[in-house]
Coordinates of C-alpha atoms in Angstrom, one line a residue:
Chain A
X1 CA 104.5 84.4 59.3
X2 CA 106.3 85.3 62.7
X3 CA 102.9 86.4 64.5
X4 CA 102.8 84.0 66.5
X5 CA 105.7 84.6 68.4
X6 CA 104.9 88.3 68.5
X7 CA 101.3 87.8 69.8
X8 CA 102.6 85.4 72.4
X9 CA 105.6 87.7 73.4
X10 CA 103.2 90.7 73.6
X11 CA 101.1 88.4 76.3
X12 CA 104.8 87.8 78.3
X13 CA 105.5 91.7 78.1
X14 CA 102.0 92.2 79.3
X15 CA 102.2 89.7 82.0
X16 CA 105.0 91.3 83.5
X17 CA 103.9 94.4 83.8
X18 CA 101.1 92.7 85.5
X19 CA 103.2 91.0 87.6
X20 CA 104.8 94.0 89.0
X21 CA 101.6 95.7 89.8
X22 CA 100.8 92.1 91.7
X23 CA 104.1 92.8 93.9
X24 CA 103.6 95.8 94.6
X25 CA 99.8 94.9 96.0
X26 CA 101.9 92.5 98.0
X27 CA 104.3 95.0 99.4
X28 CA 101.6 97.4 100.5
X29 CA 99.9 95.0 102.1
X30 CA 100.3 96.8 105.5
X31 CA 100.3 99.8 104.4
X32 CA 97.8 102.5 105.6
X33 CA 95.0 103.3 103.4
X34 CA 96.3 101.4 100.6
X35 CA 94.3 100.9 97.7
X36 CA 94.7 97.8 95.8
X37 CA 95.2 97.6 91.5
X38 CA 94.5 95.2 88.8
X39 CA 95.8 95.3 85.2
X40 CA 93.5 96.0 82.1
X41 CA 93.9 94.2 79.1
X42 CA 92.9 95.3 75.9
X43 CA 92.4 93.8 72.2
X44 CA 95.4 95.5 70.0
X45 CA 94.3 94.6 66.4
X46 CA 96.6 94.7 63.9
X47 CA 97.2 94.2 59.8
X48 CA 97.3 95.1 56.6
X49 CA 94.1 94.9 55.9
X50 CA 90.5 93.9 57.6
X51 CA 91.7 90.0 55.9
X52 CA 94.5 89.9 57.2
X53 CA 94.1 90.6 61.5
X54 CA 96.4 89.7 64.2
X55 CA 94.8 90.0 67.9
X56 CA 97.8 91.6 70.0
X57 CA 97.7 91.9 73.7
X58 CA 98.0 95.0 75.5
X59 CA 97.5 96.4 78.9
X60 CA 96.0 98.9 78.5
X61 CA 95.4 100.9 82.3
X62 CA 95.3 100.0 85.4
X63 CA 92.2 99.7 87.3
X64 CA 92.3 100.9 91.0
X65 CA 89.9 99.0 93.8
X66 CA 88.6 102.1 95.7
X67 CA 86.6 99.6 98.4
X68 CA 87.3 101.4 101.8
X69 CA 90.4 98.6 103.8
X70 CA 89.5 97.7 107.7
X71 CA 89.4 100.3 110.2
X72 CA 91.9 100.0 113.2
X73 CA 91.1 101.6 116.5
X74 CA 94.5 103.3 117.8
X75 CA 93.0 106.1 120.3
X76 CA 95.2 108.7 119.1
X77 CA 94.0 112.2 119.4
X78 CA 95.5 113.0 115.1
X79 CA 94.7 109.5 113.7
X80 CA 92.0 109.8 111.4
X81 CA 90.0 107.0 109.4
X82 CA 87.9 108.5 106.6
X83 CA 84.5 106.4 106.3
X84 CA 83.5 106.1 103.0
X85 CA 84.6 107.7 99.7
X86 CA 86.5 111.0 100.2
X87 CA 90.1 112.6 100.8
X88 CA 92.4 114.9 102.4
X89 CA 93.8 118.2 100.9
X90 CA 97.6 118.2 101.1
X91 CA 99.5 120.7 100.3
X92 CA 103.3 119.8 99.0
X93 CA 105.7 121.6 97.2
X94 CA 104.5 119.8 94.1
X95 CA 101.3 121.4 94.3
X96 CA 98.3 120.0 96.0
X97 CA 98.0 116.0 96.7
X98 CA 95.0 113.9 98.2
X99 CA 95.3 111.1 100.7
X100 CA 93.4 108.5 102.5
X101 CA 96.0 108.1 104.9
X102 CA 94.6 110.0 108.0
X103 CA 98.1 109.1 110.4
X104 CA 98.3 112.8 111.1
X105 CA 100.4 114.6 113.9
X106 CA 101.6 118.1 114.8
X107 CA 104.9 119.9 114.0
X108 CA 106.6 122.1 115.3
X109 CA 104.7 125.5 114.2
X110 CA 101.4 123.3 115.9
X111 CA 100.5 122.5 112.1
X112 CA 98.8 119.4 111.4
X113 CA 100.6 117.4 108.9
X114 CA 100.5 114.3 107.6
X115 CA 103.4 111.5 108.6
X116 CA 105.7 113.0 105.3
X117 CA 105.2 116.4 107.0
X118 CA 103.0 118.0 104.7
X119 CA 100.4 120.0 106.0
X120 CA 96.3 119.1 105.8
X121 CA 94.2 122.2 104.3
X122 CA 91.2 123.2 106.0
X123 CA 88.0 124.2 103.7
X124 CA 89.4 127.3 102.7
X125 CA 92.9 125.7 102.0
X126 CA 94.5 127.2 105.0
X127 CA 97.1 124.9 107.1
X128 CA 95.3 124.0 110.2
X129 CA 97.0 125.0 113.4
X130 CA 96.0 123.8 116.7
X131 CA 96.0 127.0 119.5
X132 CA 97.8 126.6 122.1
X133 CA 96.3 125.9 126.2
X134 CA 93.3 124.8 125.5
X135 CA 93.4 121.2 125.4
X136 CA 92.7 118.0 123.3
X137 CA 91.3 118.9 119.9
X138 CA 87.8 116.9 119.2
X139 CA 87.0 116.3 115.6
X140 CA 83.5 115.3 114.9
X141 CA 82.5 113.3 112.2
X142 CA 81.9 115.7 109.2
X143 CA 85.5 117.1 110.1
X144 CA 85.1 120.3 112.4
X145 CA 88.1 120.8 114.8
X146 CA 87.1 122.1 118.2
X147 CA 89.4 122.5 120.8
X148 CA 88.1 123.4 123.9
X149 CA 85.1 125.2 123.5
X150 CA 86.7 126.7 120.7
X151 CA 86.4 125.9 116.4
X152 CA 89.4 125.9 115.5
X153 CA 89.0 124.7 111.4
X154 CA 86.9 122.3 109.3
X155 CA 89.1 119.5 107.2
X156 CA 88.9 119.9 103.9
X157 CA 87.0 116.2 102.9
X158 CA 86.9 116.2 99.1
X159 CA 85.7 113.9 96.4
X160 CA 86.1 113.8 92.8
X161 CA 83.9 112.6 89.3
X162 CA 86.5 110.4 88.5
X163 CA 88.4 108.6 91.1
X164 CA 89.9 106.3 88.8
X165 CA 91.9 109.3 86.9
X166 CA 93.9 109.7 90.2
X167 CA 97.8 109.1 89.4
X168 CA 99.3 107.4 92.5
X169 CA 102.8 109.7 93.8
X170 CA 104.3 107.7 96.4
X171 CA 103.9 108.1 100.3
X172 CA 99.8 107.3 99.8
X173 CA 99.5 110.2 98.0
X174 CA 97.5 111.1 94.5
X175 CA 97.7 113.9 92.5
X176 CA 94.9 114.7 89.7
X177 CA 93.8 117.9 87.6
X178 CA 90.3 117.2 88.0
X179 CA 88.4 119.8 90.3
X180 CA 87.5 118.7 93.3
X181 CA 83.8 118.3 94.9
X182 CA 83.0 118.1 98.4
X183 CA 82.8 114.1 99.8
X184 CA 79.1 113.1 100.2
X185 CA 77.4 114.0 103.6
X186 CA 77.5 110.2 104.1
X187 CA 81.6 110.1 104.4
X188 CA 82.8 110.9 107.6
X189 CA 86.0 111.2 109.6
X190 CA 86.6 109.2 112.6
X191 CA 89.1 110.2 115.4
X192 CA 91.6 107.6 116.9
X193 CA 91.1 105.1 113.6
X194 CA 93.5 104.8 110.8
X195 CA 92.3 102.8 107.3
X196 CA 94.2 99.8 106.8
X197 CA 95.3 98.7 103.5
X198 CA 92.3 96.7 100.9
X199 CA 94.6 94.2 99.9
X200 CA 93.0 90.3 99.9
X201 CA 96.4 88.6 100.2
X202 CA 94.4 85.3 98.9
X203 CA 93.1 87.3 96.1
X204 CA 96.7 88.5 95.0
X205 CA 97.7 85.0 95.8
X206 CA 95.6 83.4 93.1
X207 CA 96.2 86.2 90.4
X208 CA 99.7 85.6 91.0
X209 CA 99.4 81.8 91.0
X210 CA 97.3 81.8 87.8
X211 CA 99.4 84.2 86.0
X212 CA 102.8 82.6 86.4
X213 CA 100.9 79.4 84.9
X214 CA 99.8 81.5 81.7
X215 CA 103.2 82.8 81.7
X216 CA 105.0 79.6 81.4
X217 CA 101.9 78.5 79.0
X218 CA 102.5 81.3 76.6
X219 CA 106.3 80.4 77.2
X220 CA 105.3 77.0 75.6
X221 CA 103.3 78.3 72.9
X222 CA 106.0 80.3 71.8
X223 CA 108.3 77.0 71.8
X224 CA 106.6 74.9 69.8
X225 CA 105.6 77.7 67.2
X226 CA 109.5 77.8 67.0
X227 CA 109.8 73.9 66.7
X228 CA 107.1 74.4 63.8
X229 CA 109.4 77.0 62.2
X230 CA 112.0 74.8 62.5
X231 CA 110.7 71.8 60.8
X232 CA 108.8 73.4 58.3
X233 CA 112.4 75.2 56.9
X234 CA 113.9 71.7 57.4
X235 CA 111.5 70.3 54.9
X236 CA 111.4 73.2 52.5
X237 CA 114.9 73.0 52.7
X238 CA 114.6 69.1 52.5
X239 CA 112.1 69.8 49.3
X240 CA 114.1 72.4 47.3
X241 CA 116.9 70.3 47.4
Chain B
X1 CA 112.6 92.7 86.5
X2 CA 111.0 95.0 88.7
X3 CA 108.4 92.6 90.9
X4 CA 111.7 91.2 92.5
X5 CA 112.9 94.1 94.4
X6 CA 109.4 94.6 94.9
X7 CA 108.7 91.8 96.8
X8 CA 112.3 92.8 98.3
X9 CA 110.9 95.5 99.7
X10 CA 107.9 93.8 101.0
X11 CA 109.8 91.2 103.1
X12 CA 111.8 94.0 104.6
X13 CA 109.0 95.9 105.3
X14 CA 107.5 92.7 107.3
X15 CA 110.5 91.9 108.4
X16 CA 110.4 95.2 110.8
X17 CA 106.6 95.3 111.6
X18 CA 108.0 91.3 113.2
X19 CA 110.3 93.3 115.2
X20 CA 107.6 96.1 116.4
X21 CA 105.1 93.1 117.4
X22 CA 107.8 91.2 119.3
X23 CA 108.9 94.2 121.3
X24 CA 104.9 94.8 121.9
X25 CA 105.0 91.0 123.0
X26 CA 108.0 91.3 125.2
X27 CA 106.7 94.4 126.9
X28 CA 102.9 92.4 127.8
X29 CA 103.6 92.9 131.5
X30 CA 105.4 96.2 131.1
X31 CA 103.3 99.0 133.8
X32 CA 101.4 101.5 131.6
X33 CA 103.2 100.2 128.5
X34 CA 101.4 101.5 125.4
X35 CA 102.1 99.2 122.0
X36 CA 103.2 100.3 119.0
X37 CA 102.4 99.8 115.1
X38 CA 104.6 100.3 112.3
X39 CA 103.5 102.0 109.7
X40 CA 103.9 101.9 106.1
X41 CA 103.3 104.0 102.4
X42 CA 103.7 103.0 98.9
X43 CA 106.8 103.8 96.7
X44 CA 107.5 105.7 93.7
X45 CA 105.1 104.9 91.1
X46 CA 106.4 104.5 87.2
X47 CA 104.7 105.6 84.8
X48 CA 103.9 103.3 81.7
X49 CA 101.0 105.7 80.3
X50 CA 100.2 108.5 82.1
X51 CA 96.7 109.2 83.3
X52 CA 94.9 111.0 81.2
X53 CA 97.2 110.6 77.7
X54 CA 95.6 109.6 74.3
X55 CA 95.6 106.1 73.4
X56 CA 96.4 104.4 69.8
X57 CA 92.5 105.4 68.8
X58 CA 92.1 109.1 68.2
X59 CA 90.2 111.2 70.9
X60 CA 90.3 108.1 73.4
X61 CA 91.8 109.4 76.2
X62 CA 93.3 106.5 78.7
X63 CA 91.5 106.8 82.4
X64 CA 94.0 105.8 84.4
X65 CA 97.2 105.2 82.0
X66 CA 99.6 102.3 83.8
X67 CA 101.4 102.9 86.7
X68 CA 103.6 100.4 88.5
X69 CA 104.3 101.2 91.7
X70 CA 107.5 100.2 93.1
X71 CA 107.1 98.7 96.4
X72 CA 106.5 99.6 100.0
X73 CA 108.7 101.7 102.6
X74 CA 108.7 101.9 106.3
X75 CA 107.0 105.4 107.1
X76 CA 106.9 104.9 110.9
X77 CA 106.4 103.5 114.1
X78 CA 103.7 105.0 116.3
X79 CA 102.2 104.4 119.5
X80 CA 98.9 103.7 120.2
X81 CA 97.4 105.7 123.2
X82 CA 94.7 103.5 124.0
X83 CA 93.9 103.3 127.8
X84 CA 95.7 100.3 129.7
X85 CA 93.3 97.8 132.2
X86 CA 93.8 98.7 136.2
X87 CA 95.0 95.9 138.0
X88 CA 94.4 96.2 141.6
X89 CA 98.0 96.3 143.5
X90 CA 96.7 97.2 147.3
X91 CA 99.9 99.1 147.3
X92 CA 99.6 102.4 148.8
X93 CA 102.2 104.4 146.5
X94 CA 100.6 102.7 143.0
X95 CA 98.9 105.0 140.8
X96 CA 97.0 104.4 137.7
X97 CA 95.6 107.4 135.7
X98 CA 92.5 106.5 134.2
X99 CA 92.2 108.6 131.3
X100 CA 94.7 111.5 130.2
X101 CA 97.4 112.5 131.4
X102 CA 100.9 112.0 132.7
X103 CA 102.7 111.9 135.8
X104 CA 106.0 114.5 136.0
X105 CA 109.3 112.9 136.7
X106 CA 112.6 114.9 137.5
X107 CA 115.5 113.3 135.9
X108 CA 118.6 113.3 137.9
X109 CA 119.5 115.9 134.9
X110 CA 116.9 118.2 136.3
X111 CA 115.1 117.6 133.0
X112 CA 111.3 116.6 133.2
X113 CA 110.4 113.5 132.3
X114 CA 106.6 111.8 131.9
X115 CA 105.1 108.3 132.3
X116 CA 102.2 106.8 133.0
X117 CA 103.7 103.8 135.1
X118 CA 102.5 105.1 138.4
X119 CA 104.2 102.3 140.5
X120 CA 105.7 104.9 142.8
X121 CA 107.7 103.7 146.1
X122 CA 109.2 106.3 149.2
X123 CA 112.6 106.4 149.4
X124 CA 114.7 106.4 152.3
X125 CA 113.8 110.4 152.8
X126 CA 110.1 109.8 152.6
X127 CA 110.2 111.3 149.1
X128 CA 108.1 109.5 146.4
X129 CA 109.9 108.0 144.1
X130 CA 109.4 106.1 140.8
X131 CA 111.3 102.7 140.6
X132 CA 114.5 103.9 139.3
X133 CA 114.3 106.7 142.2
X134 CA 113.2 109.9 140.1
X135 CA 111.2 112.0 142.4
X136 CA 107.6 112.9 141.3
X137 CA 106.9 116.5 139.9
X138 CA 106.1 118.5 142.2
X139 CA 107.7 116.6 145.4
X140 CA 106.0 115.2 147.7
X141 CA 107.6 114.2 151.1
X142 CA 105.8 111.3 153.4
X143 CA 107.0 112.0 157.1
X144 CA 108.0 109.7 159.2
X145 CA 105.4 108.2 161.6
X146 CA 102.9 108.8 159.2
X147 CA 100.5 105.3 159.7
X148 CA 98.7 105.8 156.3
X149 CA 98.9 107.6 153.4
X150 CA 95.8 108.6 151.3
X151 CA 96.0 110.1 147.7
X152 CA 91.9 110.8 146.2
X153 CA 91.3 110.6 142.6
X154 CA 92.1 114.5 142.2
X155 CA 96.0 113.7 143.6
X156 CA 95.3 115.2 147.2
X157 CA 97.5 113.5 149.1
X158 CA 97.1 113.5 152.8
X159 CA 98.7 111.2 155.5
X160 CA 97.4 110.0 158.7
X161 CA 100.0 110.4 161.6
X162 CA 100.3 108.8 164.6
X163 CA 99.0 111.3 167.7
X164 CA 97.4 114.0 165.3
X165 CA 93.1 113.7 164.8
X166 CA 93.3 115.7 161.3
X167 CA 94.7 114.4 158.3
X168 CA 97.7 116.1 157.2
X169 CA 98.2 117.8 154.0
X170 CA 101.5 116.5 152.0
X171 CA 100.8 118.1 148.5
X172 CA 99.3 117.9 145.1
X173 CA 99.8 115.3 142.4
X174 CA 99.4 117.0 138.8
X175 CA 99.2 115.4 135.4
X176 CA 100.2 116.8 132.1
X177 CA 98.5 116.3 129.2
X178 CA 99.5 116.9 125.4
X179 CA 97.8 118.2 123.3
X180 CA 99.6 115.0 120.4
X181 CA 100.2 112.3 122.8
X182 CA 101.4 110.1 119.9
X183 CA 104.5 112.8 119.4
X184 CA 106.6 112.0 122.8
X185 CA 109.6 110.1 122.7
X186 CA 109.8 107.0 124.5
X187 CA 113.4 107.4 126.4
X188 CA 113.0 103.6 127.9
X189 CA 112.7 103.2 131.4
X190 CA 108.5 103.6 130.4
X191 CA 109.6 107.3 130.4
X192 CA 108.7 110.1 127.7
X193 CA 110.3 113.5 126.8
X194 CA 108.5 116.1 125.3
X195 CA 108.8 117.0 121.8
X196 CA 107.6 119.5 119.0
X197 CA 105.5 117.0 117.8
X198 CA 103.8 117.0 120.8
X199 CA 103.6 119.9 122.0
X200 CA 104.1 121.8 125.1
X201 CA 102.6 119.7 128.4
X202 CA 99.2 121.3 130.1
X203 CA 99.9 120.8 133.6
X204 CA 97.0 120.7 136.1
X205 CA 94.6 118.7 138.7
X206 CA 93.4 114.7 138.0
X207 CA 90.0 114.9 137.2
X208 CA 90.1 118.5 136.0
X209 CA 88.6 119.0 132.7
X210 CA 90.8 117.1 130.2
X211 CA 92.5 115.0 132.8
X212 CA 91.8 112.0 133.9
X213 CA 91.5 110.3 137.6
X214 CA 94.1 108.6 139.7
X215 CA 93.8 105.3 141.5
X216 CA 95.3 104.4 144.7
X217 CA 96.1 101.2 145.1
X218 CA 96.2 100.5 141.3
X219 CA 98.6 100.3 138.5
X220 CA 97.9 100.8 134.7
X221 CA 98.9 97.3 132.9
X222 CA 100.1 97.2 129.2
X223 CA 97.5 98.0 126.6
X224 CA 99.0 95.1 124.5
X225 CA 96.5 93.0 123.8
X226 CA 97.9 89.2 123.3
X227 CA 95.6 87.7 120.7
X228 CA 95.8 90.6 118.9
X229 CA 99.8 90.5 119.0
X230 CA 99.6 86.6 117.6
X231 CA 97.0 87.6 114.9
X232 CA 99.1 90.5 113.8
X233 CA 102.2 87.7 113.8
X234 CA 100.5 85.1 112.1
X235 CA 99.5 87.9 109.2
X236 CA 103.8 89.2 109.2
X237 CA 104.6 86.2 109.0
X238 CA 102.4 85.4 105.9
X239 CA 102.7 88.6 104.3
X240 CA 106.4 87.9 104.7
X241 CA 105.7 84.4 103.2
X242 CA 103.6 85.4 100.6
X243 CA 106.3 88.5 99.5
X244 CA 109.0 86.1 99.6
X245 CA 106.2 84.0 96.8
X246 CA 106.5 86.9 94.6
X247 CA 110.7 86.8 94.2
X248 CA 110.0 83.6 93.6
X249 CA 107.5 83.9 91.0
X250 CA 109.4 86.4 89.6
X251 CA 112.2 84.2 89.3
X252 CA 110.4 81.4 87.5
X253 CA 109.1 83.7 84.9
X254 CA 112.7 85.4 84.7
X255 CA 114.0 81.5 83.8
X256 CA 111.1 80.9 81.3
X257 CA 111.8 84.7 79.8
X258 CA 115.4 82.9 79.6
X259 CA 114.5 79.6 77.6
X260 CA 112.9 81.8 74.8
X261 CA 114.4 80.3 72.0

């Protein structure tokens, strides 16, 4: 008898959830190489028996929009934007991540790291150190360092079957178990660009717009299936009397 | 409810790239000024479902489980080395590098300093000096009666004095380059100090390989570019609008979560 309620505060729990993946869209608007998320609903049926079903709501995943954000030109020598689908090899002390986020520099032991200072693997998952004396590195496009008239290392660009198993681990970085493949010969890396964040601020705008309406909708449903409760217990009460 | 401090952390995160574009505004006219961007990466992420767990149905296995992320935080400000536009001064002692490098300033400390605001000046001993009087790396001295003073695009500089037929020698002008320009610290003062992050400074000729050419007669302007500045404001300002929507919404659903009767 009390579905109703429970349906409709399954939808608000959902909603919520929803909600917070909205804001946080919102806060990483600006954020570099950013990829943007949408909640999945699913159908949760429920009963005793195939009579007798109650359709819950439940999110069920979230869905990750992998579109490549705008690239900005900032001339820097270890700013990288990556064109197309692809990563870079990061090595933390958590094991190995991937990022998009190509705002890279050089420590102190010439390493190139990304801005948390975690260093970028070459293709055979070496740190990549820039040698001393000889000048600006040059990075062409399918990631080979050269510096001078030296080559120095080769990025490690990889790819994977599944982007959308990628967990998200803060600081633009995502973890996976999956193996990794090399990115298609159609990605490339291009020097003096970073990827800005994928995030349609009008888009996010609207979802949130909408959902705070269905909210307060589902709110109301929930109201007057109390106010329905209510009565019909005032006339049984009324009737038994 | 966790889309309020989210949205927390999106207006604070606004609130400083504001700050970063109006000291890129204030410094427009700034000699050799190069404008900075502020950078930012996601949060902790919580997870709802992990990636990769089984859902209610046996053998499904979720995709990509629920995470909510947690907001943004500030990861840095960096500078963006793009060249600056030449702007013609007719002064003799202004230099603008077109393309890499640095000039070498001695601090008073003894320290060396670099810059790319090449607005030099001679200082009551004929040495060249910056504006703040810091001589150039390695000194050069003008004598006096020298009538003109020539310095060629790889930093030769020579003067003409007054009863001599051949130009006379004064010295060299070297550049240093790094090998991460984005890694100096800016000191103020348009002045930079070396760092790990940048490595150690190259030093050689202007228009050596690697180094760019000098300008007499020129000075590097900023390399802010003013309609970019007001179109990165405008979008702040309404990504600090729009964060400051989500508290808001937030709060409305909070006070409908509230009149659950």
């Amino acid at each position: 008898m009390e579905n109703t309620t429970y349906i409709g505060l399954s939808r608000l729990s959902a909603m919520r959830r929803e909600m917070d993946v909205i804001a946080n869209n919102m806060a990483n608007m600006n954020s570099n190489a950013y990829k943007g998320e949408r909640v999945m609903f699913e159908e949760f049926l429920k009963g005793p028996n195939q009579q007798q079903k109650s359709s819950f709501v439940q999110d069920w995943g979230v869905l990750r929009d992998f579109r490549t954000g705008k690239l900005e030109q900032t001339g820097n020598t270890f700013d990288f934007a990556i064109n197309g689908s692809g990563y870079l090899t990061v090595d933390t002390p958590q094991g190995r991540r991937y990022t998009r986020d190509g705002h890279l520099r050089m420590d102190g032991d010439r390493r190139l790291v990304t801005s948390g200072g975690h260093p970028v693997l070459d293709t055979r998952g070496r740190d990549i150190v820039i040698p001393e004396g000889l000048g600006t590195p040059a990075v062409s496009v399918d990631g080979t360092i050269n510096v001078g008239q030296e080559q120095v290392a080769k990025i490690d660009l990889v790819h994977f079957e599944n982007e959308q198993e990628l967990r998200k681990t803060a600081n633009g970085l995502f973890a996976t178990a999956q193996d990794t493949v090399p990115a298609p010969p159609t990605t490339t890396l291009i020097q003096g660009m970073v990827e800005a964040s994928n995030i349609e601020p009008i888009l996010e705008m609207t979802n949130m717009i909408e959902l705070m309406r269905q909210y307060q909708s589902t709110q109301g449903l929930i109201d007057s299936e109390n106010d329905r409760l209510k009565m019909a217990i005032q006339r049984l009460g009324r009737a038994s009397n | 409810m966790r889309s309020l401090s989210t949205g927390a952390t999106g207006m604070m995160a606004q609130q400083l790239n504001v700050e970063v574009i109006s000291n890129n505004i204030a410094n427009m006219s700034t000699t050799a000024f190069k404008r900075q961007r502020a950078e930012f990466q996601d949060l902790l992420y919580q997870n709802m479902r992990r990636p990769g767990s089984t859902s209610s149905d046996a053998n499904t296995i979720v995709p990509s489980g629920i995470q909510v992320g947690v907001g943004v935080r500030t990861a840095g400000v960096y500078r963006i080395n793009e060249q600056g536009n030449l702007n013609s001064t007719g002064n003799t002692y202004d230099l603008a590098i077109s393309g890499k490098g640095y000039f070498q300033i001695t601090l008073p400390s003894g320290e060396t300093s670099y810059t790319r605001a090449g607005s030099f000046q001679i200082n009551a001993q004929g040495q060249i000096v910056t504006v703040d009087g810091y001589q150039i790396s390695p000194a050069i001295t003008v004598p006096q009666g020298a009538l003109s003073v020539n310095i060629d695009a790889t930093g030769v500089v020579e003067a003409r004095i007054a009863g001599q037929t051949n130009a006379q020698n004064l010295g060299q002008i070297q550049l240093a380059t790094f090998v991460n320009e984005a890694g100096l610290e800016a000191t103020g003062d348009n002045l930079f100090l070396e760092t790990a992050a940048s490595g150690q400074a190259t030093v050689g000729n202007p228009n050596a390989v690697g180094f760019g050419v000098l300008r007499q007669g020129y000075v590097e302007t900023s390399n802010v570019n003013p309609v970019q500045e007001i179109t990165n404001l405008i979008t702040a300002q309404r990504a600090y609008e729009m964060n400051s929507k989500i508290i808001t919404a937030s709060d409305e659903m909070l006070q409908t979560a509230t009149r659950l009767r």
